[in-house]
Amino acid sequence: MVPIPSAELRTSYSLYSLDFDPEDANRLIVAGGGGPGNHGVGNKITVIDASRPDTLDIVSEIELSRDEDSVATLAVGPRNKDSILLYAGINSSADDIAKGNNEHFRVFSLDEPPKTKASSEKPKITELSRSSLFATTEKDTYQRVLRLSAPFPGSAQVGAVATGFSKEPEIALFDVPNTGGATPKLRGNLELVKEAVDIDIIQTGPDSYQLAYCDEFEMRTMNIGKGISEGPKLVFTMPDEAAITGAARPSFRSVRYLTPDFILAVANLPQGGGAVLHGFRMPKDDKVHSKLKEKEEEEAKKGNGKVNGAAITTITNGDNNETTDKTVVATKLEEPKARLCISAKLPSSVTRATGLAIRNLTPPASPTAKQGDAQFVIAVTGQDSSITIYTLDHQSVADINLIINLFKVTTFKNVHNGPISGVAFSYVIPPADDSKSSDEKAVAKKGSVRPEYVKLASIGSVGNSCIVHSLPLKKFVDKTAQTRRGGPPRAARYVLALKSQAPSPKGLLFFTALITLFIGIFVQSFLEIKGYSAPMIGARRFAPVSWQQNARYRAGQGVVGNVNYANSESLTPDGVHGFLASLLAEKDLKVQDGQAKKVILNVGAKDGIVQVSGHDAEVDSTAPTPKEWDELHETQKQVWKEKLKAAGHWGEEMGETIFKNILFGELGAVVGGLVR
């Protein structure tokens, strides 16, 4: 595997949030703090230079008020002339919150030093504005999640923030202007039944966006447009099989848009059973959208303040009371659902996923541009302070889009000394496309350097650590793509230079072989015990006598213990069958004149093995005369029973009548011999 360089930096405060500059992959901003109080740990925002793969340097830093909370969320916004806007979630002081005034949404400016001055001057961070976007005034509520739509040249962004620890959970939507003032313009507040675990937002057109959010078991989306927004739609529900299997339901942890057609989510299995990545194909519901808009407009004209039985929240903007948006909370129309199209289970060491980050290595040039073939890099953090890297391929053929090859690349173990509190990828500028116009090339080159790496930054709140891994990239040209004579050459795109690992079939093959072996042993044991097969594993020695039956297969098929099956044939119904079949099979016991030959059983003096011979066979003249069962002494009978019983040839339930037509040699001193 290609070496993966990494760099580490430790700060003087706990880190809770981070983000990369969209126009500079080498600029990383982190934030956090110790919260309110005089405990010696301040609340700060730090700008880090990550241009070198092995070193991280602090470029600029601002220390915030120690009377207020630490920085819980952070996102890098657009550029405003020579400055970069930073959005943060910081709760106001306890006194202000007690008065019902929690200005949790803060806007900062990262000002670049003038080029005419000395290069040693550092960028300066200043606070521009603070405001409250949430309708609730609960004391424990804070800004738990902050997301912005991806930036595009000339397009405004839309952001969303979600509450945490609120009895009245909500999501607030706001506009991020690409030019002009820094204060966000509130679009509306979406009231929730359950608190959102995670949210994401994507731009789908020049003035249209889509919000995705999830609680533990349900995922919803909401289309956002100019003036009025459609109500949230339930697109997926975690299956509840508690009534059938009694098992708990998996729960969502994070959601991220891949494209407007696909969402990637990470879910935790119940009872620490692991974590799974799920790729969903979003429903095509243009007809439903049209019906919703028509019905919504009709209800709005009636002025009853209701749409499909759900309240509309109207938000006014500042002193001019300008209506900025109306948000439908619910709808009763039947809606299409998202479909699970790909999934992958995280390594067994990850019992619970804690975070998710995704980067498109070939992003579209504009919101209306079609997403072509591309590779996505995915990072999932686990409870064991690990980061698992995956790649996912997006393929586009005509009007058909697919996501395939969700494969693991590698796992970074024990990245931080404690839990990972945040993870983020740097932005990637695709290779220049020769078929683009000169204006598009200029936009692509502006403010950016073509990367050789995609940087993965992670932070730990316990160790105050920030670590950046530089994942190498390489150019890829699809040689199977068709080209026109005289047309542009095949376009190059970036892919990860690290080789991904497809799921190995070794585990499945081993399991299948193990099951097949077990079934084979079981079947062979059954056949041997029931006498249908020659012995191969000696199952009759371990089975109770009551399970065993006479050998029923033809002669010349094998050996049982130390007795050869040579000329075995069925015996007459004189009682000499069943338990003695294996011992008598080696002798010629053909029926003569309606009666079977009598046989003699002896025990070898040296090896203690039962010896079988016919009545007319030559015997040792010095040996005791064999006797029938009734002629044996009770002691001899008891010893023979114990030996045959221990060897599995006889049981109490068989009785003594089966010893008819058998002559037994006296055991004499061979009392301790074995019968096998």
mmCIF file with all atom_site columns, C-alpha atoms in Angstrom, residues 103-177:
data_model
loop_
_atom_site.group_PDB
_atom_site.id
_atom_site.type_symbol
_atom_site.label_atom_id
_atom_site.label_alt_id
_atom_site.label_comp_id
_atom_site.label_asym_id
_atom_site.label_entity_id
_atom_site.label_seq_id
_atom_site.pdbx_PDB_ins_code
_atom_site.Cartn_x
_atom_site.Cartn_y
_atom_site.Cartn_z
_atom_site.occupancy
_atom_site.B_iso_or_equiv
_atom_site.pdbx_formal_charge
_atom_site.auth_seq_id
_atom_site.auth_comp_id
_atom_site.auth_asym_id
_atom_site.auth_atom_id
_atom_site.pdbx_PDB_model_num
ATOM 1  C CA . GLU A 1 103 ? -27.692 34.224 20.560 1.00 0.00 ? 103 GLU A CA 1
ATOM 2  C CA . HIS A 1 104 ? -26.306 30.857 19.569 1.00 0.00 ? 104 HIS A CA 1
ATOM 3  C CA . PHE A 1 105 ? -25.508 31.560 15.903 1.00 0.00 ? 105 PHE A CA 1
ATOM 4  C CA . ARG A 1 106 ? -22.257 33.500 15.449 1.00 0.00 ? 106 ARG A CA 1
ATOM 5  C CA . VAL A 1 107 ? -20.571 34.829 12.307 1.00 0.00 ? 107 VAL A CA 1
ATOM 6  C CA . PHE A 1 108 ? -16.823 35.460 12.255 1.00 0.00 ? 108 PHE A CA 1
ATOM 7  C CA . SER A 1 109 ? -14.553 36.906 9.613  1.00 0.00 ? 109 SER A CA 1
ATOM 8  C CA . LEU A 1 110 ? -11.123 35.548 8.780  1.00 0.00 ? 110 LEU A CA 1
ATOM 9  C CA . ASP A 1 111 ? -9.372  38.548 7.223  1.00 0.00 ? 111 ASP A CA 1
ATOM 10 C CA . GLU A 1 112 ? -6.410  37.984 4.932  1.00 0.00 ? 112 GLU A CA 1
ATOM 11 C CA . PRO A 1 113 ? -3.511  40.426 5.426  1.00 0.00 ? 113 PRO A CA 1
ATOM 12 C CA . PRO A 1 114 ? -2.980  42.909 2.569  1.00 0.00 ? 114 PRO A CA 1
ATOM 13 C CA . LYS A 1 115 ? -0.477  41.687 0.015  1.00 0.00 ? 115 LYS A CA 1
ATOM 14 C CA . THR A 1 116 ? 1.450   44.927 0.261  1.00 0.00 ? 116 THR A CA 1
ATOM 15 C CA . LYS A 1 117 ? 2.411   44.289 3.864  1.00 0.00 ? 117 LYS A CA 1
ATOM 16 C CA . ALA A 1 118 ? 5.017   41.944 5.185  1.00 0.00 ? 118 ALA A CA 1
ATOM 17 C CA . SER A 1 119 ? 4.268   38.305 4.638  1.00 0.00 ? 119 SER A CA 1
ATOM 18 C CA . SER A 1 120 ? 4.803   37.597 8.333  1.00 0.00 ? 120 SER A CA 1
ATOM 19 C CA . GLU A 1 121 ? 1.478   39.241 9.226  1.00 0.00 ? 121 GLU A CA 1
ATOM 20 C CA . LYS A 1 122 ? -1.113  36.646 10.183 1.00 0.00 ? 122 LYS A CA 1
ATOM 21 C CA . PRO A 1 123 ? -4.792  36.536 9.287  1.00 0.00 ? 123 PRO A CA 1
ATOM 22 C CA . LYS A 1 124 ? -7.093  38.098 11.862 1.00 0.00 ? 124 LYS A CA 1
ATOM 23 C CA . ILE A 1 125 ? -10.334 36.585 13.200 1.00 0.00 ? 125 ILE A CA 1
ATOM 24 C CA . THR A 1 126 ? -13.085 38.978 14.272 1.00 0.00 ? 126 THR A CA 1
ATOM 25 C CA . GLU A 1 127 ? -16.710 38.493 15.271 1.00 0.00 ? 127 GLU A CA 1
ATOM 26 C CA . LEU A 1 128 ? -19.217 40.096 12.881 1.00 0.00 ? 128 LEU A CA 1
ATOM 27 C CA . SER A 1 129 ? -22.645 39.190 14.238 1.00 0.00 ? 129 SER A CA 1
ATOM 28 C CA . ARG A 1 130 ? -24.601 37.014 16.615 1.00 0.00 ? 130 ARG A CA 1
ATOM 29 C CA . SER A 1 131 ? -28.251 36.024 16.405 1.00 0.00 ? 131 SER A CA 1
ATOM 30 C CA . SER A 1 132 ? -30.815 33.470 17.488 1.00 0.00 ? 132 SER A CA 1
ATOM 31 C CA . LEU A 1 133 ? -32.325 31.220 14.824 1.00 0.00 ? 133 LEU A CA 1
ATOM 32 C CA . PHE A 1 134 ? -34.302 28.886 17.071 1.00 0.00 ? 134 PHE A CA 1
ATOM 33 C CA . ALA A 1 135 ? -37.840 29.672 18.160 1.00 0.00 ? 135 ALA A CA 1
ATOM 34 C CA . THR A 1 136 ? -37.403 27.843 21.457 1.00 0.00 ? 136 THR A CA 1
ATOM 35 C CA . THR A 1 137 ? -35.943 29.587 24.497 1.00 0.00 ? 137 THR A CA 1
ATOM 36 C CA . GLU A 1 138 ? -35.222 26.495 26.608 1.00 0.00 ? 138 GLU A CA 1
ATOM 37 C CA . LYS A 1 139 ? -32.186 26.856 28.842 1.00 0.00 ? 139 LYS A CA 1
ATOM 38 C CA . ASP A 1 140 ? -30.584 23.529 27.905 1.00 0.00 ? 140 ASP A CA 1
ATOM 39 C CA . THR A 1 141 ? -30.973 23.901 24.139 1.00 0.00 ? 141 THR A CA 1
ATOM 40 C CA . TYR A 1 142 ? -27.853 24.377 22.057 1.00 0.00 ? 142 TYR A CA 1
ATOM 41 C CA . GLN A 1 143 ? -26.886 24.352 18.376 1.00 0.00 ? 143 GLN A CA 1
ATOM 42 C CA . ARG A 1 144 ? -26.000 20.697 17.970 1.00 0.00 ? 144 ARG A CA 1
ATOM 43 C CA . VAL A 1 145 ? -25.648 20.395 14.173 1.00 0.00 ? 145 VAL A CA 1
ATOM 44 C CA . LEU A 1 146 ? -24.671 22.944 11.485 1.00 0.00 ? 146 LEU A CA 1
ATOM 45 C CA . ARG A 1 147 ? -24.575 22.182 7.762  1.00 0.00 ? 147 ARG A CA 1
ATOM 46 C CA . LEU A 1 148 ? -24.148 24.298 4.610  1.00 0.00 ? 148 LEU A CA 1
ATOM 47 C CA . SER A 1 149 ? -24.885 23.325 1.035  1.00 0.00 ? 149 SER A CA 1
ATOM 48 C CA . ALA A 1 150 ? -21.812 22.883 -1.142 1.00 0.00 ? 150 ALA A CA 1
ATOM 49 C CA . PRO A 1 151 ? -20.511 26.126 -2.659 1.00 0.00 ? 151 PRO A CA 1
ATOM 50 C CA . PHE A 1 152 ? -20.834 26.857 -6.391 1.00 0.00 ? 152 PHE A CA 1
ATOM 51 C CA . PRO A 1 153 ? -19.498 29.947 -8.189 1.00 0.00 ? 153 PRO A CA 1
ATOM 52 C CA . GLY A 1 154 ? -22.180 32.605 -8.439 1.00 0.00 ? 154 GLY A CA 1
ATOM 53 C CA . SER A 1 155 ? -24.750 30.656 -6.391 1.00 0.00 ? 155 SER A CA 1
ATOM 54 C CA . ALA A 1 156 ? -26.015 31.397 -2.892 1.00 0.00 ? 156 ALA A CA 1
ATOM 55 C CA . GLN A 1 157 ? -25.786 28.712 -0.252 1.00 0.00 ? 157 GLN A CA 1
ATOM 56 C CA . VAL A 1 158 ? -28.462 27.557 2.163  1.00 0.00 ? 158 VAL A CA 1
ATOM 57 C CA . GLY A 1 159 ? -27.664 26.392 5.681  1.00 0.00 ? 159 GLY A CA 1
ATOM 58 C CA . ALA A 1 160 ? -29.457 24.469 8.398  1.00 0.00 ? 160 ALA A CA 1
ATOM 59 C CA . VAL A 1 161 ? -28.985 24.170 12.148 1.00 0.00 ? 161 VAL A CA 1
ATOM 60 C CA . ALA A 1 162 ? -30.619 21.644 14.485 1.00 0.00 ? 162 ALA A CA 1
ATOM 61 C CA . THR A 1 163 ? -31.298 21.796 18.206 1.00 0.00 ? 163 THR A CA 1
ATOM 62 C CA . GLY A 1 164 ? -29.807 19.599 20.878 1.00 0.00 ? 164 GLY A CA 1
ATOM 63 C CA . PHE A 1 165 ? -31.261 18.748 24.319 1.00 0.00 ? 165 PHE A CA 1
ATOM 64 C CA . SER A 1 166 ? -34.515 20.460 23.422 1.00 0.00 ? 166 SER A CA 1
ATOM 65 C CA . LYS A 1 167 ? -38.006 19.397 24.465 1.00 0.00 ? 167 LYS A CA 1
ATOM 66 C CA . GLU A 1 168 ? -39.283 21.201 21.383 1.00 0.00 ? 168 GLU A CA 1
ATOM 67 C CA . PRO A 1 169 ? -36.815 20.073 18.695 1.00 0.00 ? 169 PRO A CA 1
ATOM 68 C CA . GLU A 1 170 ? -36.542 22.037 15.478 1.00 0.00 ? 170 GLU A CA 1
ATOM 69 C CA . ILE A 1 171 ? -34.415 22.752 12.414 1.00 0.00 ? 171 ILE A CA 1
ATOM 70 C CA . ALA A 1 172 ? -33.804 26.352 11.335 1.00 0.00 ? 172 ALA A CA 1
ATOM 71 C CA . LEU A 1 173 ? -33.082 27.125 7.668  1.00 0.00 ? 173 LEU A CA 1
ATOM 72 C CA . PHE A 1 174 ? -31.205 30.241 6.580  1.00 0.00 ? 174 PHE A CA 1
ATOM 73 C CA . ASP A 1 175 ? -29.723 31.811 3.453  1.00 0.00 ? 175 ASP A CA 1
ATOM 74 C CA . VAL A 1 176 ? -25.984 32.303 3.084  1.00 0.00 ? 176 VAL A CA 1
ATOM 75 C CA . PRO A 1 177 ? -25.524 35.223 0.677  1.00 0.00 ? 177 PRO A CA 1
#
